[in-house]
Tab-separated table of C-alpha atoms in Angstrom:
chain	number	residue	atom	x	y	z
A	1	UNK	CA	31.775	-21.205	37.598
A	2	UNK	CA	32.232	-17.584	37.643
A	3	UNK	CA	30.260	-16.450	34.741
A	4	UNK	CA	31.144	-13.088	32.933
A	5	UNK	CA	29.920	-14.347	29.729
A	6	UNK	CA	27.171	-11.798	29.317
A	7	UNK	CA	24.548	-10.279	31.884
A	8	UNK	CA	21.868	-12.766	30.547
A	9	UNK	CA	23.124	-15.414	32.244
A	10	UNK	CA	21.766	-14.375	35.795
A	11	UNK	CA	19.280	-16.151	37.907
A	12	UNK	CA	15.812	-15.120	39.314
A	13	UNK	CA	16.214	-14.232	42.893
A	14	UNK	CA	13.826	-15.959	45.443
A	15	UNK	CA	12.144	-12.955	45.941
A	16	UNK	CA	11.400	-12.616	41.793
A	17	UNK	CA	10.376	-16.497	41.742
A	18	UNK	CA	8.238	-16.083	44.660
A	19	UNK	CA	6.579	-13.180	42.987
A	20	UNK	CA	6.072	-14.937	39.779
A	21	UNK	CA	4.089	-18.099	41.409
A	22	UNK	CA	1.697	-14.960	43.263
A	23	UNK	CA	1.257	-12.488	40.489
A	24	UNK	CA	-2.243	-11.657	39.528
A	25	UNK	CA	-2.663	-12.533	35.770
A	26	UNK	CA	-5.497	-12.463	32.901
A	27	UNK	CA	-5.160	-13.032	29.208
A	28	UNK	CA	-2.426	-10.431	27.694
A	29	UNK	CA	-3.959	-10.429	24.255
A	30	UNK	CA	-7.174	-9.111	25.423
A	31	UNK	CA	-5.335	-6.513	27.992
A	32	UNK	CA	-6.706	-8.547	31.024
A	33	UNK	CA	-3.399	-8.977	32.610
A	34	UNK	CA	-3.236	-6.780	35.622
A	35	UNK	CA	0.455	-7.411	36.219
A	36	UNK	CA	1.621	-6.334	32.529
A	37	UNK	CA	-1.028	-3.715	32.624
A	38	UNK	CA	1.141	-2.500	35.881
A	39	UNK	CA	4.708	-2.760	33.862
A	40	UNK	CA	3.533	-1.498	30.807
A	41	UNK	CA	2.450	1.743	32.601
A	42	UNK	CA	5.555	2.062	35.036
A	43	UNK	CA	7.737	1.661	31.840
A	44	UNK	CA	6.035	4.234	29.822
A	45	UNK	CA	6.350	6.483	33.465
A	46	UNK	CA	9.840	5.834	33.423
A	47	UNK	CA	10.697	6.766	29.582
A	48	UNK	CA	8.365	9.778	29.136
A	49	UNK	CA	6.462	8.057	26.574
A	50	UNK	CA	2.563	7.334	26.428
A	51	UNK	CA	2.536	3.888	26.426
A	52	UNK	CA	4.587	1.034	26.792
A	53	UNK	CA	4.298	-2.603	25.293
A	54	UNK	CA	5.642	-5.818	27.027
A	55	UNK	CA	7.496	-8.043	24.293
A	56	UNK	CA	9.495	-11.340	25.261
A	57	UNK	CA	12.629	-10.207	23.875
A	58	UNK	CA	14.839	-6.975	23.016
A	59	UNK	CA	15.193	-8.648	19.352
A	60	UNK	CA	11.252	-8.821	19.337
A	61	UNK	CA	11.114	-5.283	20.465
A	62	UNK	CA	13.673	-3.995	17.790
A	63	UNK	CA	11.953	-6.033	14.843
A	64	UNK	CA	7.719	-4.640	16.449
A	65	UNK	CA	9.615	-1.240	15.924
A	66	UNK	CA	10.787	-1.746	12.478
A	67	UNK	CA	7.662	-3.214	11.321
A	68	UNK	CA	5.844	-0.538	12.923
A	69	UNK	CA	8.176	3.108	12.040
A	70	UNK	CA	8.950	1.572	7.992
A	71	UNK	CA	6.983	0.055	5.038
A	72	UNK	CA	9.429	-2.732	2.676
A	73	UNK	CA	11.709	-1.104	0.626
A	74	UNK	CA	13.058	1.864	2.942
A	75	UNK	CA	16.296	2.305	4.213
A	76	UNK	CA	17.143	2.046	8.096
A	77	UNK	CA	20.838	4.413	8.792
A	78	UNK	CA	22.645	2.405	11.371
A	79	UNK	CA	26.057	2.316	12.453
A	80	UNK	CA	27.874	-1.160	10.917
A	81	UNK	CA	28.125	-2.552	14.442
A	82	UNK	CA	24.583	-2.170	15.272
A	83	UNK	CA	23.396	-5.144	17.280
A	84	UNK	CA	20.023	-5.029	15.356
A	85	UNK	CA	22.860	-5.755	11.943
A	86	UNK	CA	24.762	-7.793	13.644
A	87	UNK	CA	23.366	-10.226	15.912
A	88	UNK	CA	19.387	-10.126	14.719
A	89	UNK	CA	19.552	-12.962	11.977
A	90	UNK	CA	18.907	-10.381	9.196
A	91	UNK	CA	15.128	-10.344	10.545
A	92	UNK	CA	15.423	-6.486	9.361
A	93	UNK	CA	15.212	-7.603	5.663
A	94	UNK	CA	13.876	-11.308	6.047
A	95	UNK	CA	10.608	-9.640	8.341
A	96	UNK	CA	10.435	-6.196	7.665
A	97	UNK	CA	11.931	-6.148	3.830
A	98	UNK	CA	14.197	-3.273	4.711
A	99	UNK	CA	17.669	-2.210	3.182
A	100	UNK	CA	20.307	-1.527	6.240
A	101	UNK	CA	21.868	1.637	5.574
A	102	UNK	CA	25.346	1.081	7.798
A	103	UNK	CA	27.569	3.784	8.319
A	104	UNK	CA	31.422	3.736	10.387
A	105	UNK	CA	30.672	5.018	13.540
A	106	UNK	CA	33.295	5.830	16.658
A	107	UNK	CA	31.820	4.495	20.173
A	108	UNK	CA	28.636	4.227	18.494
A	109	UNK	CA	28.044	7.554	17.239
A	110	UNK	CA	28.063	8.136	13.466
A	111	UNK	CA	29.165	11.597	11.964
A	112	UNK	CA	26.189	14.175	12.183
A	113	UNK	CA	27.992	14.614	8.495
A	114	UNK	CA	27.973	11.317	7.223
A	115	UNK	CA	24.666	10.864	8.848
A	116	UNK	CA	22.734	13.491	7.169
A	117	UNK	CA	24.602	12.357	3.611
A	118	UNK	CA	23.649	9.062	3.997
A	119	UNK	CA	19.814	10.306	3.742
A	120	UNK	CA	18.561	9.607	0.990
A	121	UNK	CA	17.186	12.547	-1.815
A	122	UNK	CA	13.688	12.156	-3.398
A	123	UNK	CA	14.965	9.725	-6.371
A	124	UNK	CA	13.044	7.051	-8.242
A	125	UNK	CA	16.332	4.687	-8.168
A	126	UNK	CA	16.934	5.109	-4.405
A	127	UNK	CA	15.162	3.607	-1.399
A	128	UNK	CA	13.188	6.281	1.280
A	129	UNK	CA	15.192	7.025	4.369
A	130	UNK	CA	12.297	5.227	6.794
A	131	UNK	CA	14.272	5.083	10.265
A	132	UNK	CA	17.465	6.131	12.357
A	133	UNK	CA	18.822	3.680	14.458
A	134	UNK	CA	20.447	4.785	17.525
A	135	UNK	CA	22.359	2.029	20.128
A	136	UNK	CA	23.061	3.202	24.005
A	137	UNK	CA	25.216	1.590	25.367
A	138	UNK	CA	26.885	0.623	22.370
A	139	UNK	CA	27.845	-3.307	22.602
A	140	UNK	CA	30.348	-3.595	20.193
A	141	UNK	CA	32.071	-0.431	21.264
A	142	UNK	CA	32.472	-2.231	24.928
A	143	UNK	CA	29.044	-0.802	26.348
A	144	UNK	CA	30.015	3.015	25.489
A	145	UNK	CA	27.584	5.437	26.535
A	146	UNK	CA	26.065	8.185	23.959
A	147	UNK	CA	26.180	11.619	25.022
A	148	UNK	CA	23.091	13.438	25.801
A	149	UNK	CA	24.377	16.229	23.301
A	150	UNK	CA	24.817	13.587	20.232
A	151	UNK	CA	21.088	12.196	20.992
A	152	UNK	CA	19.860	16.210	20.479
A	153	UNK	CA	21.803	16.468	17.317
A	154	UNK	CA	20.311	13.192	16.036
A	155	UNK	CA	16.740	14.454	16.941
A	156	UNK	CA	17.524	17.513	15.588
A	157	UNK	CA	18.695	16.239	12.290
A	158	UNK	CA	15.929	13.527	12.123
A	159	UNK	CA	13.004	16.348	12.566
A	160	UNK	CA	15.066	18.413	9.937
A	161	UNK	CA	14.232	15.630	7.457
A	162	UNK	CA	11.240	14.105	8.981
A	163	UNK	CA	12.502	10.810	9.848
A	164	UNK	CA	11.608	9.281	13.239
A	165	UNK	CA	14.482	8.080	15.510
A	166	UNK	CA	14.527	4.574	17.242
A	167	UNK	CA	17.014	3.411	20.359
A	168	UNK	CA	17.991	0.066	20.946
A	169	UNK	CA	18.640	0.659	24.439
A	170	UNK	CA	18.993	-2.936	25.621
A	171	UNK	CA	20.960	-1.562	28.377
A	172	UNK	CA	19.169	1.513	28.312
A	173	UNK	CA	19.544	1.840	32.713
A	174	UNK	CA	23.444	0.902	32.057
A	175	UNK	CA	23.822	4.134	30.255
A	176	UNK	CA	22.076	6.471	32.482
A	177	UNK	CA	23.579	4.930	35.730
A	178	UNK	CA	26.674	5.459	33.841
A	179	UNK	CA	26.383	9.343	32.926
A	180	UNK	CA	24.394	10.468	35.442
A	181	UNK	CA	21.654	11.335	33.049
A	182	UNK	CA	17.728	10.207	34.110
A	183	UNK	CA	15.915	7.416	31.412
A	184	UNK	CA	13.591	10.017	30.398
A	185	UNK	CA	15.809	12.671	29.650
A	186	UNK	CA	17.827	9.679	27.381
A	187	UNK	CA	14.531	8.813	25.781
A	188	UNK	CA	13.473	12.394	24.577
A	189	UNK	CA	15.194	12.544	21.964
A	190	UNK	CA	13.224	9.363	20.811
A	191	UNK	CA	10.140	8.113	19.167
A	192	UNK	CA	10.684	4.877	20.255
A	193	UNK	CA	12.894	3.231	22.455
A	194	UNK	CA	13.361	-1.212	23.535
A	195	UNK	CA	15.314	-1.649	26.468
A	196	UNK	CA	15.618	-5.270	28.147
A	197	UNK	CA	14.567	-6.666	31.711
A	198	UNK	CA	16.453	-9.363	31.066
A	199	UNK	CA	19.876	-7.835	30.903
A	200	UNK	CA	21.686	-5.773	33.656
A	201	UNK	CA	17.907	-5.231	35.510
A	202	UNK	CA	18.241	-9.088	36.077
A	203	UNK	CA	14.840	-10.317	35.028
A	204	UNK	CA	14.356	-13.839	33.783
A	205	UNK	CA	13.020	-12.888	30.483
A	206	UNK	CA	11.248	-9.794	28.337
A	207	UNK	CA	11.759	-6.389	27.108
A	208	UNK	CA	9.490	-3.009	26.716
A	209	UNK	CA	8.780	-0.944	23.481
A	210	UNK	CA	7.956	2.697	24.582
A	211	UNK	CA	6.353	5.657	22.307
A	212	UNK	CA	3.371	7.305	21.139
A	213	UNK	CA	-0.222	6.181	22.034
A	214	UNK	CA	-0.648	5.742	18.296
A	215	UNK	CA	2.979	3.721	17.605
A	216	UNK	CA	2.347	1.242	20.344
A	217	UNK	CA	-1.133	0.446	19.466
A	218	UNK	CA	0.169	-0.164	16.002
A	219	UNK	CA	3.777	-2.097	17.335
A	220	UNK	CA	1.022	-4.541	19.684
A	221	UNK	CA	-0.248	-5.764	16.214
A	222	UNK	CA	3.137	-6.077	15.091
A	223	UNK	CA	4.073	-8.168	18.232
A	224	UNK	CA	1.106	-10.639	17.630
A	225	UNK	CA	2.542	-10.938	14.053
A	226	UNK	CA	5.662	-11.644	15.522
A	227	UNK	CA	4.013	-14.393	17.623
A	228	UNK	CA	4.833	-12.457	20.957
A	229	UNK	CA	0.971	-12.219	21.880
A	230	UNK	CA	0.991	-13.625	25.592
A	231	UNK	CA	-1.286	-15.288	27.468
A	232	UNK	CA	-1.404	-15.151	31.362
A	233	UNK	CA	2.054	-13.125	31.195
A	234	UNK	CA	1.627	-11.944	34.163
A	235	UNK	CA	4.303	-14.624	36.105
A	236	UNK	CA	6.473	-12.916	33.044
A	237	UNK	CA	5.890	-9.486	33.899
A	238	UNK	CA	6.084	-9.457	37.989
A	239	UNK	CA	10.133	-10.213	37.797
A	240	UNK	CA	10.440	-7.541	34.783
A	241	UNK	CA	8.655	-4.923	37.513
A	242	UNK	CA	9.766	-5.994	40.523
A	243	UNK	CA	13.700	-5.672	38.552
A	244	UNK	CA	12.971	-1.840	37.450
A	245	UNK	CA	11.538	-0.827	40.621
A	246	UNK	CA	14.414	-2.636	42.830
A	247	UNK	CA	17.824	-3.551	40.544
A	248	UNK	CA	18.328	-0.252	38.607
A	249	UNK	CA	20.467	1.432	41.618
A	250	UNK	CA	22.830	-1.375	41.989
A	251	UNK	CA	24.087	-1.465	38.289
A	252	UNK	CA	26.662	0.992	39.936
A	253	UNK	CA	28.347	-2.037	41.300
A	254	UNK	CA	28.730	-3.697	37.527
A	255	UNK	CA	30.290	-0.658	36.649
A	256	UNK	CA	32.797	-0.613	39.724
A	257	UNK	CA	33.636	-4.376	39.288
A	258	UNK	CA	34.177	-3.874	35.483
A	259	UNK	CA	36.374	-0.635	35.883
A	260	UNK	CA	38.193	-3.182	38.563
A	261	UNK	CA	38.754	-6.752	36.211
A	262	UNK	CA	39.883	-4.073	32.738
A	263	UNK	CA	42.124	-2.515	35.102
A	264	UNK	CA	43.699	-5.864	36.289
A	265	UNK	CA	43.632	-7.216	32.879
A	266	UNK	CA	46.160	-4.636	31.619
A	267	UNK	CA	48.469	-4.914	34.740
A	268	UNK	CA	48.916	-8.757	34.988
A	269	UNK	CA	47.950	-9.998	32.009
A	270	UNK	CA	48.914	-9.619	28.543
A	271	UNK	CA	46.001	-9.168	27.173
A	272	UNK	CA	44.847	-4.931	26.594
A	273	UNK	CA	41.447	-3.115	27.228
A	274	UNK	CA	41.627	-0.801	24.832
A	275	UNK	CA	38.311	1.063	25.557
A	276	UNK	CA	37.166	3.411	28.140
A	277	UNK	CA	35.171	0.974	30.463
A	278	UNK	CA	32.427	3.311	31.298
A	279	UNK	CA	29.451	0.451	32.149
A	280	UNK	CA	29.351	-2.988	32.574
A	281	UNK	CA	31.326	-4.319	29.424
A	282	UNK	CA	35.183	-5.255	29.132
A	283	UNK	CA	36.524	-5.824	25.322
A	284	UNK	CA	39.701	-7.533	26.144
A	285	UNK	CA	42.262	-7.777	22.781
A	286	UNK	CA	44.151	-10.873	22.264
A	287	UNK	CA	46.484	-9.492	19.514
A	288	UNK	CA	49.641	-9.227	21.427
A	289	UNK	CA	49.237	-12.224	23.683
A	290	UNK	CA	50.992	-15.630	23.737
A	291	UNK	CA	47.839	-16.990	23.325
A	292	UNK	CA	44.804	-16.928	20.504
A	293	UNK	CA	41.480	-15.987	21.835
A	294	UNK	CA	39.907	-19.266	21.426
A	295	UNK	CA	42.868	-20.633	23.752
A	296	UNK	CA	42.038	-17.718	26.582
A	297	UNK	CA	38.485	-19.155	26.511
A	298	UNK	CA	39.155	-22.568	27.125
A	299	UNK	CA	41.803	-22.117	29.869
A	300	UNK	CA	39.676	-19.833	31.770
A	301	UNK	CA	36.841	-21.875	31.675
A	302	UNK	CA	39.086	-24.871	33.042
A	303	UNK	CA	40.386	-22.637	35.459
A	304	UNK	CA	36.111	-21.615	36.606
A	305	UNK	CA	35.454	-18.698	34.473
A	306	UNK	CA	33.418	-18.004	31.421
A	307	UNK	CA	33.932	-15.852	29.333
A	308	UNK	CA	33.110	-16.155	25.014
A	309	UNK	CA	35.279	-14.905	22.209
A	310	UNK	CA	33.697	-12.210	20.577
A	311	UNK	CA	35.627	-11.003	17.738
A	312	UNK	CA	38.325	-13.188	16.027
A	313	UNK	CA	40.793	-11.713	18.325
A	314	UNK	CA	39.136	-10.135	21.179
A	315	UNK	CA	37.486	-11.615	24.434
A	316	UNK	CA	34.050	-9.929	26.657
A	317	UNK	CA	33.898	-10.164	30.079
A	318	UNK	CA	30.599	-8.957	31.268
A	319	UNK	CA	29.843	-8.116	34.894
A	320	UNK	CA	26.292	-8.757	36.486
A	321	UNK	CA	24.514	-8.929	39.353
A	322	UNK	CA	25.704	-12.848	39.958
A	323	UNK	CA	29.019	-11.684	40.342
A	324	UNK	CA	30.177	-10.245	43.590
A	325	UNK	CA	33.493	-8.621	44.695
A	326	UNK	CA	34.960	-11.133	45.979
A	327	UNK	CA	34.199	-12.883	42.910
A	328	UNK	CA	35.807	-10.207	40.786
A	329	UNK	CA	39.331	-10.966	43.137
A	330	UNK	CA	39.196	-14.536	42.321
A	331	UNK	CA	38.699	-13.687	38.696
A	332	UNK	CA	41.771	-11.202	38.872
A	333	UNK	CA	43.815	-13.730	40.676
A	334	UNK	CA	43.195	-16.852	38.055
A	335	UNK	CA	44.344	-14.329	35.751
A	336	UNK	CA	47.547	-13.888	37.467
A	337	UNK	CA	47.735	-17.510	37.427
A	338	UNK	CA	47.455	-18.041	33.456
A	339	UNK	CA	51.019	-15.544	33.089
């Protein structure tokens, strides 16, 4: 099976297991773990920030920042595809007691104009503006890439009105492989940023929250709150280093093999890829095909590919480091087949 379901789905390497079974570890919770000691520091390196905090999950790294940035009852402006709205299990209101604040956005970027009157005035009958929410790459807009230029006007606008900024950037090395653009130049115009291991990087599980000294010492309660406080993590962390250190170059070839499959998908198939395929994401619309999205699914998936249906009438193929070119030509090919 040939699976471009999502870039979860990939396996630990040898080399990551091997280095899981030898990593040196200690108890997390009292910050004896030399090995998350090591990728907490090499992540906060990477992003600029003081510190970094090892969490199991980009969800758990979203909600520590929430919990940590706002106080119940604020307001969090986010664009109305936001993965934290979307595919978080309302843990934003249900954990945090926050009101989302969602906004319409093009390729994940919300008007500096509706932005800034979305904020909310000093008002008894309205809610405090506690957070912006910022997504790079953009899932729902088929891993689009924010402009350097929109995340100055953001921070800009933020310090204007004293609000801090947060990034879900669960594919955070997607999006500056993609423009060119270094991780700490992205993460400037931050005060906190989650990005996964587990994602394009390849790692078998985890995420980091990066920013201040003071936020992170305050988002490590959070995470014990959360029931993220690890043990020996170290076996957790070693993949999650030895994947920044050694899998951020190669996302290049996602992006080629993507740019490859949407441009196949448009010539052979009818099915359209609507979106500028800039990382590692393919949105593929079922609209004008012979066949309802659900169908594609299941006929690809008999024919050795996965794929899921991710809006009522849209497919995602996502590219990864588990799928090779040659893969990608057998994928185009199958396609051919199902005309």
């Amino acid at each position: 099976m040939i699976d471009l379901r999502s870039d979860t789905v990939t396996k630990p390497s040898q080399l990551m297991r091997d280095m899981m079974a030898k990593a040196e570890v200690g108890d997390d919770v009292y910050r004896e773990d030399p090995t998350v000691n090591e990728l907490e520091k090499y992540a906060a390196d990477l992003t600029g920030k003081e510190s970094a905090l090892f969490v199991t999950s980009g969800t758990q790294g979203n909600q520590a920042a929430l919990l940590t940035h706002t106080r119940p009852g604020q307001e969090v402006i986010m664009d109305e595809d936001a993965h934290v709205f979307v595919y978080e299990g309302a843990a934003i209101s249900a954990f945090a007691g926050l009101q989302s604040r969602i906004l319409p956005h093009e390729l994940g970027r919300i008007s500096l104009e509706v932005m800034e009157e979305a904020i909310r005035p000093d008002d008894v009958h309205y809610p405090e503006t506690g957070l912006i929410w910022l997504e790079n790459t953009h899932n729902r807009s088929g891993g689009a890439v924010l402009p350097l230029s929109y995340l100055k006007s953001v921070k800009e606008l933020a310090n204007k009105h004293k609000i801090p900024v947060h990034m879900d950037g669960a594919r955070l090395f997607n999006a500056s492989e993609a423009s060119g653009v270094s991780v700490k130049e992205i993460s400037q115009y931050t005060d906190s940023i989650q990005f996964c291991l587990s994602k394009g990087l390849g790692a078998p599980v985890g995420s980091i929250l990066a920013g201040s000294q003071a936020f992170i010492d305050i988002a490590r309660k959070k995470r014990k709150m959360l029931g993220g406080g690890l043990r020996q993590a170290g076996v957790l962390a070693a993949p999650g280093l030895f994947a920044l250190k050694s899998n951020k170059q190669r996302l290049s070839e996602d992006h080629k093999h993507a740019k490859r499959l949407a441009d196949a998908i448009n010539r052979f198939t009818d099915l359209s890829v609507n979106h500028k395929v800039e990382t590692n994401i393919i949105i593929a619309e079922t609209s004008m095909s012979s066949r309802s999205a659900s169908e594609w699914v299941h006929l690809l998936h008999e024919k050795g590919v996965a794929v899921i249906q991710y809006k009522p009438q849209a497919l995602r193929f996502t590219t990864n480091l588990d799928v090779s070119s040659d893969n990608i030509e057998k994928v185009i090919d199958i396609l051919k087949e199902c005309q």
